[in-house]
Short mmCIF file of C-alpha atoms in Angstrom, two decimals:
data_model
loop_
_atom_site.label_atom_id
_atom_site.label_comp_id
_atom_site.label_asym_id
_atom_site.label_seq_id
_atom_site.Cartn_x
_atom_site.Cartn_y
_atom_site.Cartn_z
CA MET N 1 114.27 -5.85 -16.54
CA ASP N 2 112.58 -4.23 -14.28
CA ILE N 3 115.39 -1.62 -12.73
CA LYS N 4 112.98 -0.99 -9.66
CA VAL N 5 113.63 -4.62 -8.60
CA ILE N 6 117.22 -4.27 -8.40
CA LEU N 7 116.64 -0.75 -6.57
CA LEU N 8 114.51 -2.56 -4.31
CA SER N 9 117.32 -5.56 -3.96
CA ILE N 10 120.29 -3.59 -3.06
CA GLY N 11 117.98 -1.06 -0.67
CA ALA N 12 116.58 -4.13 0.96
CA SER N 13 119.73 -5.61 1.73
CA PHE N 14 121.76 -2.30 2.76
CA LEU N 15 119.03 -2.03 5.25
CA LEU N 16 119.21 -5.17 6.58
CA ALA N 17 123.10 -5.14 7.20
CA VAL N 18 122.51 -2.22 8.60
CA LEU N 19 120.04 -3.35 11.19
CA LEU N 20 121.82 -6.47 11.49
CA GLY N 21 125.15 -5.12 12.61
CA PRO N 22 124.29 -3.71 15.97
CA LEU N 23 122.60 -7.10 16.84
CA PHE N 24 125.71 -9.13 15.35
CA ILE N 25 128.63 -7.10 16.60
CA PRO N 26 128.62 -7.13 20.79
CA LEU N 27 127.22 -10.72 20.13
CA LEU N 28 130.78 -11.59 18.28
CA ARG N 29 132.42 -9.78 21.35
CA ARG N 30 130.65 -11.40 23.91
CA MET N 31 131.32 -15.00 22.13
CA LYS N 32 134.73 -13.75 21.99
CA PHE N 33 135.37 -14.03 18.23
CA GLY N 34 138.23 -11.59 18.22
CA GLN N 35 140.05 -11.32 14.86
CA GLN N 36 144.36 -12.86 15.90
CA ILE N 37 146.63 -10.27 14.00
CA ARG N 38 150.03 -11.49 12.22
CA THR N 39 152.72 -9.83 14.09
CA ASP N 40 155.18 -9.94 11.12
CA GLY N 41 152.25 -7.73 9.38
CA PRO N 42 151.97 -3.80 9.59
CA GLN N 43 152.75 -2.37 13.38
CA SER N 44 149.44 -0.58 13.20
CA HIS N 45 147.39 -3.61 12.58
CA LEU N 46 148.25 -4.88 15.98
CA LYS N 47 145.77 -2.67 17.55
CA LYS N 48 143.10 -4.28 15.73
CA LYS N 49 143.98 -8.12 17.80
CA GLY N 50 140.44 -8.63 19.51
CA THR N 51 137.63 -6.81 17.02
CA PRO N 52 135.24 -9.11 16.38
CA THR N 53 135.26 -11.43 13.54
CA MET N 54 133.08 -13.46 11.36
CA GLY N 55 131.03 -10.52 10.61
CA GLY N 56 130.33 -11.78 6.89
CA ILE N 57 127.38 -13.80 9.05
CA ILE N 58 125.89 -10.06 8.67
CA ILE N 59 126.77 -10.18 4.87
CA MET N 60 125.55 -13.33 3.92
CA LEU N 61 122.35 -12.94 5.72
CA ALA N 62 121.02 -9.90 4.45
CA VAL N 63 121.90 -10.83 0.96
CA LEU N 64 120.48 -14.39 1.27
CA LEU N 65 116.87 -12.52 2.81
CA ALA N 66 116.97 -9.84 0.01
CA PHE N 67 117.61 -12.84 -2.76
CA LEU N 68 115.24 -14.94 -1.27
CA LYS N 69 112.26 -11.79 -1.65
CA PHE N 70 113.17 -11.05 -4.91
CA SER N 71 114.55 -13.79 -6.82
CA ASP N 72 112.20 -15.92 -9.17
CA LYS N 73 113.60 -19.29 -7.62
CA THR N 74 114.72 -20.86 -11.16
CA ALA N 75 117.70 -23.37 -11.42
CA GLU N 76 119.98 -20.33 -11.48
CA PHE N 77 118.89 -19.39 -7.99
CA TRP N 78 120.07 -22.63 -6.40
CA VAL N 79 123.45 -21.91 -8.32
CA LEU N 80 123.62 -18.77 -6.71
CA LEU N 81 122.84 -20.11 -3.09
CA VAL N 82 124.65 -23.06 -3.29
CA SER N 83 128.22 -21.64 -4.83
CA SER N 84 127.70 -18.36 -2.03
CA LEU N 85 126.18 -20.30 1.25
CA GLY N 86 128.23 -23.28 0.30
CA PHE N 87 131.89 -21.77 -0.14
CA GLY N 88 130.34 -19.07 2.86
CA LEU N 89 129.69 -22.26 5.33
CA VAL N 90 133.43 -23.76 4.61
CA GLY N 91 134.90 -19.83 5.48
CA PHE N 92 132.62 -20.28 8.61
CA LEU N 93 133.72 -23.52 9.36
CA ASP N 94 137.59 -22.53 9.05
CA ASP N 95 136.78 -19.10 11.15
CA TYR N 96 135.01 -21.03 13.74
CA ILE N 97 137.94 -23.34 14.49
CA LYS N 98 140.24 -20.47 14.38
CA ILE N 99 138.40 -18.60 16.93
CA VAL N 100 136.78 -21.50 19.25
CA PHE N 101 140.10 -24.43 19.36
CA LYS N 102 142.79 -21.38 19.07
CA ARG N 103 144.39 -23.21 16.01
CA SER N 104 145.46 -20.85 14.10
CA LEU N 105 145.49 -22.06 10.42
CA GLY N 106 142.00 -22.92 11.21
CA LEU N 107 140.75 -25.82 8.93
CA THR N 108 143.95 -27.72 7.28
CA ALA N 109 144.54 -27.28 3.70
CA LEU N 110 142.87 -30.75 2.99
CA GLN N 111 140.01 -30.52 4.81
CA LYS N 112 139.43 -27.14 3.28
CA LEU N 113 139.96 -28.23 -0.25
CA ILE N 114 137.63 -30.87 0.28
CA GLY N 115 134.83 -28.73 1.24
CA GLN N 116 135.28 -26.54 -1.51
CA LEU N 117 135.52 -29.29 -4.00
CA VAL N 118 132.04 -31.03 -3.09
CA PHE N 119 130.55 -27.85 -3.31
CA ALA N 120 132.22 -27.26 -6.85
CA ILE N 121 131.15 -30.45 -7.89
CA ILE N 122 127.37 -29.74 -6.84
CA VAL N 123 127.61 -26.31 -8.68
CA CYS N 124 128.84 -28.47 -11.73
CA VAL N 125 125.72 -31.16 -11.55
CA LEU N 126 123.37 -27.85 -11.31
CA LEU N 127 124.81 -26.69 -14.66
CA ILE N 128 124.51 -29.86 -16.11
CA GLN N 129 120.79 -30.49 -15.25
CA MET N 130 119.83 -26.97 -16.57
CA HIS N 131 121.77 -27.43 -19.71
CA HIS N 132 124.24 -24.41 -19.68
CA SER N 133 126.03 -23.66 -22.08
CA THR N 134 129.33 -24.93 -22.14
CA ALA N 135 131.05 -22.52 -24.60
CA VAL N 136 133.17 -19.48 -23.71
CA SER N 137 133.37 -16.05 -25.33
CA ILE N 138 136.78 -14.10 -25.87
CA PRO N 139 135.30 -10.63 -24.42
CA GLY N 140 135.76 -7.87 -27.25
CA THR N 141 136.26 -10.25 -30.17
CA GLY N 142 133.21 -12.27 -30.75
CA THR N 143 134.49 -15.29 -30.81
CA VAL N 144 133.22 -18.29 -29.01
CA ILE N 145 135.07 -21.57 -27.83
CA GLU N 146 133.01 -24.56 -27.25
CA LEU N 147 134.98 -26.49 -24.65
CA GLY N 148 132.87 -29.28 -24.00
CA TRP N 149 133.44 -31.13 -21.18
CA LEU N 150 136.46 -29.27 -20.28
CA TYR N 151 134.01 -26.30 -19.22
CA TYR N 152 133.25 -27.56 -15.99
CA VAL N 153 137.26 -28.00 -15.22
CA LEU N 154 137.15 -23.90 -16.15
CA VAL N 155 133.87 -23.70 -13.23
CA VAL N 156 135.88 -25.72 -10.55
CA ILE N 157 139.11 -23.46 -11.20
CA MET N 158 137.03 -20.28 -11.58
CA LEU N 159 135.29 -21.31 -8.13
CA PHE N 160 138.96 -21.97 -6.19
CA GLY N 161 140.77 -19.07 -7.75
CA THR N 162 137.85 -16.01 -7.46
CA THR N 163 136.87 -17.61 -3.67
CA ASN N 164 141.09 -17.90 -2.69
CA ALA N 165 141.72 -14.13 -4.72
CA VAL N 166 139.30 -12.71 -3.08
CA ASN N 167 140.03 -14.35 0.42
CA PHE N 168 143.36 -12.58 0.01
CA THR N 169 141.97 -9.03 -0.57
CA ASP N 170 140.78 -9.11 3.11
CA GLY N 171 143.27 -7.67 4.84
CA VAL N 172 142.79 -3.92 5.24
CA ASP N 173 139.81 -2.66 6.56
CA GLY N 174 137.09 -1.64 3.77
CA LEU N 175 139.16 -3.02 1.30
CA LEU N 176 136.94 -5.69 -0.19
CA SER N 177 133.80 -4.50 0.89
CA GLY N 178 134.13 -1.69 -1.78
CA THR N 179 135.90 -3.22 -4.29
CA GLY N 180 133.32 -6.39 -4.26
CA ALA N 181 130.62 -3.83 -3.72
CA VAL N 182 132.18 -2.04 -7.50
CA ALA N 183 132.55 -5.65 -9.00
CA PHE N 184 129.17 -6.39 -7.98
CA GLY N 185 128.22 -3.44 -9.61
CA ALA N 186 129.61 -4.06 -12.71
CA PHE N 187 127.99 -8.13 -12.95
CA THR N 188 124.73 -6.28 -11.93
CA LEU N 189 124.60 -4.55 -15.14
CA LEU N 190 125.91 -7.24 -17.28
CA ALA N 191 123.50 -9.59 -15.54
CA MET N 192 120.65 -6.77 -16.74
CA HIS N 193 121.63 -6.57 -20.08
CA ALA N 194 121.64 -10.77 -20.97
CA SER N 195 118.59 -10.56 -19.00
CA GLU N 196 119.82 -12.63 -16.55
CA HIS N 197 117.11 -11.88 -13.62
CA GLU N 198 118.38 -13.99 -10.81
CA SER N 199 121.88 -13.21 -10.86
CA ALA N 200 120.93 -9.62 -11.23
CA VAL N 201 119.23 -9.73 -8.53
CA PHE N 202 121.84 -11.36 -6.49
CA SER N 203 124.48 -9.10 -7.48
CA ALA N 204 122.32 -6.00 -6.72
CA ALA N 205 121.70 -7.50 -3.03
CA MET N 206 125.36 -8.38 -2.78
CA ILE N 207 126.17 -4.73 -3.59
CA GLY N 208 124.02 -3.55 -0.81
CA GLY N 209 124.57 -6.54 1.78
CA LEU N 210 128.61 -4.86 1.03
CA LEU N 211 127.43 -1.41 1.29
CA GLY N 212 126.03 -1.83 4.47
CA PHE N 213 128.60 -4.28 6.29
CA LEU N 214 130.98 -1.42 4.98
CA VAL N 215 129.16 1.06 7.53
CA PHE N 216 130.65 -1.07 10.18
CA ASN N 217 133.64 -2.28 8.43
CA ALA N 218 135.68 1.14 7.57
CA HIS N 219 138.63 2.72 9.19
CA PRO N 220 138.62 2.19 12.12
CA ALA N 221 136.78 -1.60 11.90
CA LYS N 222 134.19 -2.00 14.37
CA VAL N 223 134.04 -5.97 12.71
CA PHE N 224 135.77 -8.09 10.32
CA MET N 225 133.86 -10.01 7.85
CA GLY N 226 136.64 -13.56 8.21
CA ASP N 227 136.52 -15.94 5.42
CA THR N 228 133.00 -16.41 6.40
CA GLY N 229 132.58 -13.42 3.97
CA SER N 230 134.87 -13.36 1.75
CA LEU N 231 134.85 -17.24 0.81
CA GLY N 232 131.21 -16.77 0.32
CA ILE N 233 131.55 -13.31 -1.92
CA GLY N 234 134.25 -15.09 -4.36
CA GLY N 235 131.81 -18.23 -4.44
CA GLY N 236 128.85 -15.84 -5.21
CA MET N 237 131.01 -13.79 -7.67
CA ALA N 238 132.35 -16.91 -9.90
CA ALA N 239 128.44 -17.95 -10.22
CA VAL N 240 127.15 -14.32 -11.69
CA ALA N 241 130.26 -14.60 -14.13
CA ILE N 242 129.91 -17.94 -14.87
CA LEU N 243 125.96 -17.66 -15.15
CA THR N 244 126.02 -14.35 -17.31
CA LYS N 245 128.57 -16.07 -19.67
CA THR N 246 130.94 -13.33 -18.59
CA GLU N 247 133.41 -16.20 -17.37
CA LEU N 248 136.55 -14.32 -19.25
CA LEU N 249 135.47 -11.11 -17.79
CA LEU N 250 136.01 -12.07 -14.45
CA VAL N 251 139.36 -11.59 -14.60
CA ILE N 252 138.98 -7.94 -15.64
CA ILE N 253 136.40 -7.02 -13.39
CA GLY N 254 138.06 -8.87 -10.39
CA GLY N 255 141.41 -7.80 -11.59
CA VAL N 256 141.79 -6.02 -8.39
CA PHE N 257 141.53 -9.83 -6.71
CA VAL N 258 144.10 -11.21 -9.44
CA ILE N 259 146.51 -8.69 -8.65
CA GLU N 260 146.25 -10.01 -5.11
CA MET N 261 146.67 -13.53 -5.89
CA LEU N 262 149.58 -12.72 -8.27
CA SER N 263 151.46 -10.81 -5.28
CA VAL N 264 151.32 -13.90 -3.46
CA ILE N 265 152.10 -16.25 -5.71
CA LEU N 266 155.16 -14.32 -6.96
CA GLN N 267 156.10 -13.53 -2.99
CA VAL N 268 156.27 -17.37 -2.57
CA GLY N 269 157.70 -18.61 -5.41
CA SER N 270 161.01 -15.98 -5.76
CA PHE N 271 161.29 -16.76 -2.37
CA LYS N 272 161.64 -20.97 -2.94
CA LEU N 273 163.44 -20.35 -6.01
CA ARG N 274 165.50 -17.38 -5.61
CA GLY N 275 165.58 -17.07 -1.39
CA LYS N 276 164.26 -13.34 -1.95
CA ARG N 277 161.11 -11.50 -1.53
CA ILE N 278 160.23 -9.52 -4.45
CA PHE N 279 157.70 -7.38 -1.97
CA LYS N 280 157.55 -6.15 1.78
CA MET N 281 155.19 -8.55 2.53
CA SER N 282 152.20 -10.05 0.71
CA PRO N 283 149.15 -9.47 -0.48
CA ILE N 284 150.29 -6.73 -2.18
CA HIS N 285 147.95 -4.74 -0.17
CA HIS N 286 150.45 -4.79 2.80
CA HIS N 287 153.55 -3.68 1.17
CA PHE N 288 152.18 -0.51 0.50
CA GLU N 289 151.44 -0.41 4.00
CA LEU N 290 155.00 -1.14 5.14
CA SER N 291 156.54 1.37 2.09
CA GLY N 292 154.56 3.99 4.61
CA TRP N 293 150.96 4.57 3.04
CA ASN N 294 148.56 4.54 5.59
CA GLU N 295 145.13 2.20 5.37
CA TRP N 296 142.93 4.70 3.79
CA ARG N 297 145.38 5.55 0.80
CA VAL N 298 145.62 1.92 -0.09
CA VAL N 299 141.77 1.15 0.05
CA THR N 300 141.20 4.64 -1.69
CA THR N 301 143.14 3.69 -4.23
CA PHE N 302 142.37 -0.02 -4.64
CA TRP N 303 138.78 1.23 -5.23
CA ALA N 304 140.29 3.42 -7.62
CA VAL N 305 141.71 0.36 -9.53
CA GLY N 306 138.27 -1.68 -8.90
CA ILE N 307 136.04 1.02 -10.45
CA VAL N 308 138.08 1.26 -13.52
CA LEU N 309 138.70 -2.02 -14.19
CA ALA N 310 135.07 -2.58 -13.66
CA VAL N 311 133.86 0.13 -16.19
CA ILE N 312 136.28 -1.77 -18.74
CA GLY N 313 134.88 -4.66 -18.11
CA VAL N 314 131.41 -3.47 -18.95
CA LEU N 315 132.24 -2.34 -22.19
CA LEU N 316 133.60 -5.20 -23.39
CA GLY N 317 130.69 -7.40 -21.77
CA ARG N 318 127.87 -5.14 -23.39
#
């Protein structure tokens, strides 16, 4: 695979995000698309109220333009496009309703479920049409399990699980931008190793888009990505894992996101069953903040954990 194309995809997406930021951020501010802050969270976050959100538009637009330029428009192209932009659209509608109609919860749980399910089904149909393998490999063992139709159940679970796990991670300046770029870096290497051109180009574009967005999202953030970005990133990440046949490696490479989601599940479960909370607040990055860590320490620690997990994932997948 041509490394030049991968580097160009990263560079183009990064440059586009950096150029789009100064255009979109003032626009979002003028339209009063400001972030609402939880009053029960870390007090240091209260000063972020009103910071423009829905900045995920910057990421998705930069990635889309770079991907269109350097991809080959194969069947894999459409899987990646539907998964990322489809789930990103659900996130956009959720953000839009929260901000414009002043509904703190955005889309209802049912509406969000239906929207995500629609795009998950479309992805499954595309995979069936391209005769995508329904076998799953156990990392590091050489064992392959044929799932048959159950594979598409796994695909739906992956899409729902990844988008929600990534969404939980977006709560501290630069946290998701950095960990997302690291995870897509690992998937770029795995896609190149597997000669999956579309997945490699898409992952590379995601690296550039996320790092370009990080220029404006690093502490103190000038813009937040909102569900528009987090759901689009999660959908794209799950699609890359599916196309590169690294479905189970997603749990390792995206380990930070898994930890974030598990912290929420454990917190809710513990409170309902025992009436007690395990963490000071979930997702777990807020627990560390309330334990006295500043945002930069939380972010850099989670980035470091993400890098270690990404390296392990790449070593197991090669």
